[in-house]
PDB file of C-alpha atoms in Angstrom:
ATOM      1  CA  UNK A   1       7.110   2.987  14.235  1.00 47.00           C
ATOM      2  CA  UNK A   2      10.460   5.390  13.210  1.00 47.00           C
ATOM      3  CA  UNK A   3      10.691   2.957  10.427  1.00 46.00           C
ATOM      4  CA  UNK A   4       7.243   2.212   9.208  1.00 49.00           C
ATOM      5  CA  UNK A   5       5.004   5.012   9.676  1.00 52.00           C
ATOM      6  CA  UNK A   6       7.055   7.959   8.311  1.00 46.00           C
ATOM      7  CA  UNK A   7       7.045   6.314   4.598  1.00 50.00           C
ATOM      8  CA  UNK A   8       3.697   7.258   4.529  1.00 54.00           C
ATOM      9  CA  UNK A   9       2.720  10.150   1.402  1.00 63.00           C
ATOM     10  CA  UNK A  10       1.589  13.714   2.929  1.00 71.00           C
ATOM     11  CA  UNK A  11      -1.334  13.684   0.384  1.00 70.00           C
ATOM     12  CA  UNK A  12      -2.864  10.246   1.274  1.00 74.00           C
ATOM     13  CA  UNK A  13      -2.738  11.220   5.062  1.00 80.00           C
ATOM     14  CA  UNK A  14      -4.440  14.270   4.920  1.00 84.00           C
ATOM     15  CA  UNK A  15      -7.001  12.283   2.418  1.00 86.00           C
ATOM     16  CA  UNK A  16      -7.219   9.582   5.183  1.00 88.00           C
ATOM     17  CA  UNK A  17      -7.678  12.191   7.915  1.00 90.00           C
ATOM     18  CA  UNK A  18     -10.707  13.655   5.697  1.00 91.00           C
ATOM     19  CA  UNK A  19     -12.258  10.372   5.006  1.00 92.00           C
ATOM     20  CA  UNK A  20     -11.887   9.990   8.693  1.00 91.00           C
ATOM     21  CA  UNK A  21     -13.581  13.062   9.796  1.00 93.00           C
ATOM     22  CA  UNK A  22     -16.186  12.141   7.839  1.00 93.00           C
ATOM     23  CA  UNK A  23     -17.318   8.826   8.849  1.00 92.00           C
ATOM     24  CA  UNK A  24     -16.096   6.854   6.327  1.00 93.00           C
ATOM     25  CA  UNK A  25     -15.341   2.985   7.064  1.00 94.00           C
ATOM     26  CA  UNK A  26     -11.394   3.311   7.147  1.00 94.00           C
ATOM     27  CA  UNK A  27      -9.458   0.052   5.341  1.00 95.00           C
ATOM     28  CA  UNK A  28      -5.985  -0.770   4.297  1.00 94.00           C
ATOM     29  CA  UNK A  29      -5.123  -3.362   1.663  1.00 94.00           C
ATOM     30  CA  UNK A  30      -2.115  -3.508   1.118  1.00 92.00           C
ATOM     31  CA  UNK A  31       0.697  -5.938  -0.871  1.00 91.00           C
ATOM     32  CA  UNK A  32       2.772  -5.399   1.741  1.00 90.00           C
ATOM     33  CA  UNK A  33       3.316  -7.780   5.022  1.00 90.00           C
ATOM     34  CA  UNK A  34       0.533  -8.322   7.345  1.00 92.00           C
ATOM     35  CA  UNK A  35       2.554  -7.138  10.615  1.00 89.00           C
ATOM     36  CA  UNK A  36       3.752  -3.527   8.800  1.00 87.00           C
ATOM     37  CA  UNK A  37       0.244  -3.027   7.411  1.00 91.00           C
ATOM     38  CA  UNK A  38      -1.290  -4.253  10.716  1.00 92.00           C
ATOM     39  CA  UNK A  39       0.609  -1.550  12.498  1.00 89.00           C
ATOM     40  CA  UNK A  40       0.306   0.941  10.195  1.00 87.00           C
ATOM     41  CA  UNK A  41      -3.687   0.417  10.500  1.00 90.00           C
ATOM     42  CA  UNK A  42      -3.724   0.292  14.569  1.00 90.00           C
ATOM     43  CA  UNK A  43      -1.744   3.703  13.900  1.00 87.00           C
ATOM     44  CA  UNK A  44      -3.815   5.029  11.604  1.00 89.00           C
ATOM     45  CA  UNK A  45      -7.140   3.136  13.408  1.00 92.00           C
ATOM     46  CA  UNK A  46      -7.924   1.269  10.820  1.00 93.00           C
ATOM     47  CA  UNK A  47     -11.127  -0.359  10.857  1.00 95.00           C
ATOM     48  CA  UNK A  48      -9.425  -3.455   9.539  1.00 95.00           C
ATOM     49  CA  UNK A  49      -6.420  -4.432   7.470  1.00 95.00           C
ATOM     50  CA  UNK A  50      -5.241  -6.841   4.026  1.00 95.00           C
ATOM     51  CA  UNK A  51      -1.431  -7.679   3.710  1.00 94.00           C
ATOM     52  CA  UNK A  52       0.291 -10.463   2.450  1.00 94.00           C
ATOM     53  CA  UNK A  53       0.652 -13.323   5.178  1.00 93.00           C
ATOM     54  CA  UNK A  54       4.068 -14.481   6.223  1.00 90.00           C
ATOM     55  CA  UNK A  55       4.830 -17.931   7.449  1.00 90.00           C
ATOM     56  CA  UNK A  56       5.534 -18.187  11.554  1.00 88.00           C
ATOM     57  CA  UNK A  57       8.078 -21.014  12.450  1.00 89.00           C
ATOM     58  CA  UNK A  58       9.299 -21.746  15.684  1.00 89.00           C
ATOM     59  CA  UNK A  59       7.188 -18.370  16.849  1.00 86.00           C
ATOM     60  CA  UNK A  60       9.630 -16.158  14.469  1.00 86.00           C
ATOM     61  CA  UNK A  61       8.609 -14.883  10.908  1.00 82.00           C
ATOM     62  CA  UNK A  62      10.438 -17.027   8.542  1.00 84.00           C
ATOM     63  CA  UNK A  63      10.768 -14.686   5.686  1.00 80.00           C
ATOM     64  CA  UNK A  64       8.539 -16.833   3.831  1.00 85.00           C
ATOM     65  CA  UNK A  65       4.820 -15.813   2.494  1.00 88.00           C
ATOM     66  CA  UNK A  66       1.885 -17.401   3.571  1.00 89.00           C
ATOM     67  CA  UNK A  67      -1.012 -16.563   1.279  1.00 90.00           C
ATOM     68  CA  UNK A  68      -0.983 -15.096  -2.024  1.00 91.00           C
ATOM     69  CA  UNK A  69       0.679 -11.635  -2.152  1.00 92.00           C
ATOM     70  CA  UNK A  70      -2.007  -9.188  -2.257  1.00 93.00           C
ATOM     71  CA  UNK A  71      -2.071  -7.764  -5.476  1.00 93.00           C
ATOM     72  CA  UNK A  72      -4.387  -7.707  -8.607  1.00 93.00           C
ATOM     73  CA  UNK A  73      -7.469  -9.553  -8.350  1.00 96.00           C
ATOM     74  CA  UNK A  74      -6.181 -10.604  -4.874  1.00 95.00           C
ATOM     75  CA  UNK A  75      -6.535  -7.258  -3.286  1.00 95.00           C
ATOM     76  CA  UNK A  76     -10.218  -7.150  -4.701  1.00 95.00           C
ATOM     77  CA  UNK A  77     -10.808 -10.613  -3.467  1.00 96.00           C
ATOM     78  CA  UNK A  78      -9.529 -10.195  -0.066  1.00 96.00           C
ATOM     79  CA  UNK A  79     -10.799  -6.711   0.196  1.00 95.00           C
ATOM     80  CA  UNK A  80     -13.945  -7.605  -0.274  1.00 96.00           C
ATOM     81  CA  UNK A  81     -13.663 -10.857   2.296  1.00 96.00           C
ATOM     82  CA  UNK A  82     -12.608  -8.243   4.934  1.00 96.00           C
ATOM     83  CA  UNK A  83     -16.046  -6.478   4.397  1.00 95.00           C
ATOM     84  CA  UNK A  84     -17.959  -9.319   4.880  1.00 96.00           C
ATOM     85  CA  UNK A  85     -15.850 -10.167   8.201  1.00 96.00           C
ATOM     86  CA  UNK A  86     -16.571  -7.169   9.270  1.00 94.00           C
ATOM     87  CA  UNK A  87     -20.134  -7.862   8.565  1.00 94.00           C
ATOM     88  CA  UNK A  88     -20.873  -3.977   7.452  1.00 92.00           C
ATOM     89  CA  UNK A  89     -22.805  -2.879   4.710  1.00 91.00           C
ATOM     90  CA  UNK A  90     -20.907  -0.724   1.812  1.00 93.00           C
ATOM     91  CA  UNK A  91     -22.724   1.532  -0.368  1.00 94.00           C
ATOM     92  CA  UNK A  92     -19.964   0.662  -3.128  1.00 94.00           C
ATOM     93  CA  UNK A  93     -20.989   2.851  -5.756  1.00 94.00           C
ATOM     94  CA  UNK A  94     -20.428   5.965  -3.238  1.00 94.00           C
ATOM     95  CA  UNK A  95     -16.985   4.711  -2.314  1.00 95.00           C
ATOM     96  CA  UNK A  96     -13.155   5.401  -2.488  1.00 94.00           C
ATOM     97  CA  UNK A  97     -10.257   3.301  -3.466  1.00 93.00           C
ATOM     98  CA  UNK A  98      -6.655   5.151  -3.408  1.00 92.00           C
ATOM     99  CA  UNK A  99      -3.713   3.050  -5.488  1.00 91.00           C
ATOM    100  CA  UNK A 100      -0.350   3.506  -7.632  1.00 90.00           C
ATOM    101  CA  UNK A 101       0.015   0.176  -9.628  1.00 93.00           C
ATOM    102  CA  UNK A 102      -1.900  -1.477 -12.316  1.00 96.00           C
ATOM    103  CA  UNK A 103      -2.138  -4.375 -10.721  1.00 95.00           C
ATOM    104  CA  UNK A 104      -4.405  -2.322  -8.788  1.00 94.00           C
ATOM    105  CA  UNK A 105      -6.933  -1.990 -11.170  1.00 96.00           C
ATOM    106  CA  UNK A 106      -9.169  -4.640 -10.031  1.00 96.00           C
ATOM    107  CA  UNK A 107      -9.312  -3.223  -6.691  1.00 95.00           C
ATOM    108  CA  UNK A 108      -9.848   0.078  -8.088  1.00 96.00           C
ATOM    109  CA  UNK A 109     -12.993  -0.965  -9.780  1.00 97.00           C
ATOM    110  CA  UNK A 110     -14.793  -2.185  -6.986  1.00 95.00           C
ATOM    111  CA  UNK A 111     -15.501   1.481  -6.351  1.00 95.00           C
ATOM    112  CA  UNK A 112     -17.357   4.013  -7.623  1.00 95.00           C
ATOM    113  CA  UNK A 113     -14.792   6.869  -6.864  1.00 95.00           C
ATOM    114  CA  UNK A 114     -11.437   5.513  -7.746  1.00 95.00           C
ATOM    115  CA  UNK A 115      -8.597   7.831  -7.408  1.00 93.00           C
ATOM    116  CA  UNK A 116      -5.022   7.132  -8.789  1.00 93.00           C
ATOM    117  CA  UNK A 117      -2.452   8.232  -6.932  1.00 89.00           C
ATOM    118  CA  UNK A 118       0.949   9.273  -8.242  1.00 88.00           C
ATOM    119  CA  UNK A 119       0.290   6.080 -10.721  1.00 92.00           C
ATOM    120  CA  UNK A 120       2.311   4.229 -13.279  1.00 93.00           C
ATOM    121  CA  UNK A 121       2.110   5.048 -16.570  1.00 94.00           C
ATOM    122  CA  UNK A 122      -0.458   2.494 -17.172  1.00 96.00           C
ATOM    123  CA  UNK A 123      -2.409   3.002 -14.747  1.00 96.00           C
ATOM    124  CA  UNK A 124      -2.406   6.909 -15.390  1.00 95.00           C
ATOM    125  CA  UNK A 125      -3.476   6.136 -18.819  1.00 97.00           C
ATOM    126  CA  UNK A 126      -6.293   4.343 -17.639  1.00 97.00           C
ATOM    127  CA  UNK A 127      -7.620   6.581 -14.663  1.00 97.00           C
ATOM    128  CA  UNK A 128      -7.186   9.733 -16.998  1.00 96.00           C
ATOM    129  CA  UNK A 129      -9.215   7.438 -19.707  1.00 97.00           C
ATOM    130  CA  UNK A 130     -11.798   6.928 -17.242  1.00 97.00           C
ATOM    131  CA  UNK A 131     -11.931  10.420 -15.874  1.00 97.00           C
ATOM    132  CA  UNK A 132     -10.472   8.989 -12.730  1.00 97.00           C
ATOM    133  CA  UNK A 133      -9.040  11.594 -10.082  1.00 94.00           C
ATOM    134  CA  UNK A 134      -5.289  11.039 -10.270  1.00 94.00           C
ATOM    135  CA  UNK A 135      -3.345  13.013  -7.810  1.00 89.00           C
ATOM    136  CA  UNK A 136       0.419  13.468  -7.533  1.00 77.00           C
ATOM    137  CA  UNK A 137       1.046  11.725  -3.877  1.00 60.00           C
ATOM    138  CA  UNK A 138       3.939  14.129  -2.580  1.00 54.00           C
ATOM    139  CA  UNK A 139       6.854  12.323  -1.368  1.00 43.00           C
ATOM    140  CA  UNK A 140       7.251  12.056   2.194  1.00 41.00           C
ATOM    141  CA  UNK A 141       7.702  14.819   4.432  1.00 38.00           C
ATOM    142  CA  UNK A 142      10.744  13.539   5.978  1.00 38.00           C
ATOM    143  CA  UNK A 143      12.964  12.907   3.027  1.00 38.00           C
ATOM    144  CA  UNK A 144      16.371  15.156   3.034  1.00 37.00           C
ATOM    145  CA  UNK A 145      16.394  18.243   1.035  1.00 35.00           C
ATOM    146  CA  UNK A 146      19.592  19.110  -1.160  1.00 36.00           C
ATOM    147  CA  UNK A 147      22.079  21.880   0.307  1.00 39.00           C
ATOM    148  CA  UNK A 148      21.684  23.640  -3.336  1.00 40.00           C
ATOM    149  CA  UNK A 149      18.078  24.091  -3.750  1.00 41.00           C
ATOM    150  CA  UNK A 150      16.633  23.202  -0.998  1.00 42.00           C
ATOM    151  CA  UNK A 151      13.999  21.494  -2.472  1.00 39.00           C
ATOM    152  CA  UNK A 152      13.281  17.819  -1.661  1.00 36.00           C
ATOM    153  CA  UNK A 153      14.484  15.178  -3.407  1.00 32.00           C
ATOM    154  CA  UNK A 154      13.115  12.419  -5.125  1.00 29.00           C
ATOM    155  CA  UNK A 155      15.609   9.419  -3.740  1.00 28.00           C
ATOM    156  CA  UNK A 156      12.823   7.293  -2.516  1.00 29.00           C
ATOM    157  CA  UNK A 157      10.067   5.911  -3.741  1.00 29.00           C
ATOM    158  CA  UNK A 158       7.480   5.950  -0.496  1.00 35.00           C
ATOM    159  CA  UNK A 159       5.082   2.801  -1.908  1.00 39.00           C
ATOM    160  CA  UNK A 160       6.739  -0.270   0.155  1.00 42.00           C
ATOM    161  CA  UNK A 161       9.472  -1.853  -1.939  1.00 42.00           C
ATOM    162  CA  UNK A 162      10.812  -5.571  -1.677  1.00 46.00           C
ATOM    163  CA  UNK A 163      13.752  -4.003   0.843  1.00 47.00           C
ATOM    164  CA  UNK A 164      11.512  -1.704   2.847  1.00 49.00           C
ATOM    165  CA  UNK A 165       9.336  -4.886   3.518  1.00 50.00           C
ATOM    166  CA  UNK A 166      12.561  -7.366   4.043  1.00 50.00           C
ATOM    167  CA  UNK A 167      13.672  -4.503   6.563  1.00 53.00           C
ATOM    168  CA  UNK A 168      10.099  -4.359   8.461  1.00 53.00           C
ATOM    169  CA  UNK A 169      10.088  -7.919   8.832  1.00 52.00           C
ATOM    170  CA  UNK A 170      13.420  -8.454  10.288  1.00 52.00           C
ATOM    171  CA  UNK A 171      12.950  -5.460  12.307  1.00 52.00           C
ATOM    172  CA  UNK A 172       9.344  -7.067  13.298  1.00 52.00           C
ATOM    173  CA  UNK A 173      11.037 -10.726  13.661  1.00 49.00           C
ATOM    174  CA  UNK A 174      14.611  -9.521  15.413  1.00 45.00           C
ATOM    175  CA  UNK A 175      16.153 -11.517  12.809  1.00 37.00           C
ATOM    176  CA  UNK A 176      19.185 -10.496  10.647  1.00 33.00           C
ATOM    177  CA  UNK A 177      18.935 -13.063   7.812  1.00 34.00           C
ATOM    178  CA  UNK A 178      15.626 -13.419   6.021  1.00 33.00           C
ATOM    179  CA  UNK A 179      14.795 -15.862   3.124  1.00 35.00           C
ATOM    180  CA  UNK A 180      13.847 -14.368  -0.204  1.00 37.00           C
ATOM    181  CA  UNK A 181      10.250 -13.082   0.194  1.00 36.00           C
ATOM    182  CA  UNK A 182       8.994 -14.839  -3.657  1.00 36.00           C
ATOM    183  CA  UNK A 183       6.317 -12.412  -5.352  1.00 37.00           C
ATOM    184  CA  UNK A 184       3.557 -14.849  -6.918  1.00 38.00           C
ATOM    185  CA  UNK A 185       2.457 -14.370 -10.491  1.00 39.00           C
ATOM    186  CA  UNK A 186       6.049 -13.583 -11.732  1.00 39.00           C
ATOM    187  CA  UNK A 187       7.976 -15.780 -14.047  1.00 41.00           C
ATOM    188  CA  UNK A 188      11.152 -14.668 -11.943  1.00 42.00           C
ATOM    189  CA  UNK A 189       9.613 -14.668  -8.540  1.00 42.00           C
ATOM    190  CA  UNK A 190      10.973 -10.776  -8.428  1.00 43.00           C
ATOM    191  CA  UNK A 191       8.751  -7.785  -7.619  1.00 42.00           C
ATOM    192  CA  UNK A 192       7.035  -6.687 -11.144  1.00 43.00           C
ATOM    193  CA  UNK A 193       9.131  -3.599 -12.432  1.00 45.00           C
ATOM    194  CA  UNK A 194       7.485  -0.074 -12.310  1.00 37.00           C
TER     195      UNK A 194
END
């Protein structure tokens, strides 16, 4: 959890926490690996979680996926499979979806009260096109601050990143060496550049 749950952005917390107070059906769909976003979810009491699978040899993660990474129309797709597991009505129209990336967008638009936050530039373009909220995301309260200004710094990104997810697994799988974790729907097979 001193690895995992701290990367989390001050903004979207207090957004979850008001969602929360309110009612709301609480899910996290996520690109990310199943176990982080499953633990982040029991933390945050998640009524149920999406994350990319990852392949279980021998009873140890092998560093390998398992299902299609979770992003684009995937997120949409399993999103909405989650919701009919969970056999609950959703009132759609009336509901939120909080994201960064374009690939997003097709999860975005299964709502009717998107909400960009601290997006890429394409995505901003888009949310701001469609009169989206966009909000800036803060960076994460525990990030050092710099002896001269005291301000925080901007030295990490707090959306999951191929090495924060490479980290969670081994951490997760007591392994030192992992395989290559292969992100589907790139020519490369390397996380798509923001």
């Amino acid at each position: 959890n001193s690895f995992i749950l701290p990367s989390g952005r001050d903004s979207v917390l207090k957004l979850w926490d008001h969602h929360r107070r309110l009612g709301h059906l609480m899910l996290i769909a996520s690109g990310g690996l199943a176990p982080c976003v499953q633990r982040i979810g029991a933390h945050l009491h998640a009524a149920g979680t999406v994350g990319t699978e990852v392949l279980v040899r021998n009873g140890r993660y092998s560093g390998r996926v398992g299902s299609p990474v979770v992003v684009g129309r995937e997120k949409a797709v399993r999103t909405l499979r989650l919701v009919s597991q969970l056999a609950v009505e959703v009132d759609w129209a009336a509901s939120y979806a909080y994201a960064d990336s374009i690939h997003d967008l097709p999860f975005l638009e299964l709502v009717g009260r998107p909400v960009a936050v601290d997006p890429d530039r394409a995505l901003d373009r888009i949310a701001r096109e469609r009169g989206w909220r966009v909000i800036d995301g803060n960076w994460c309260s525990n990030r050092p601050t710099s002896r001269r200004s005291g301000r925080r710094q901007r030295l990490v990104r707090c959306s999951p990143s191929a090495d924060v997810a490479r980290e969670c697994l081994r951490r997760l799988a007591g392994t030192a060496q992992l395989e290559g974790v292969r992100h589907q729907g790139t020519q490369d097979g390397k996380a798509p550049r923001r």
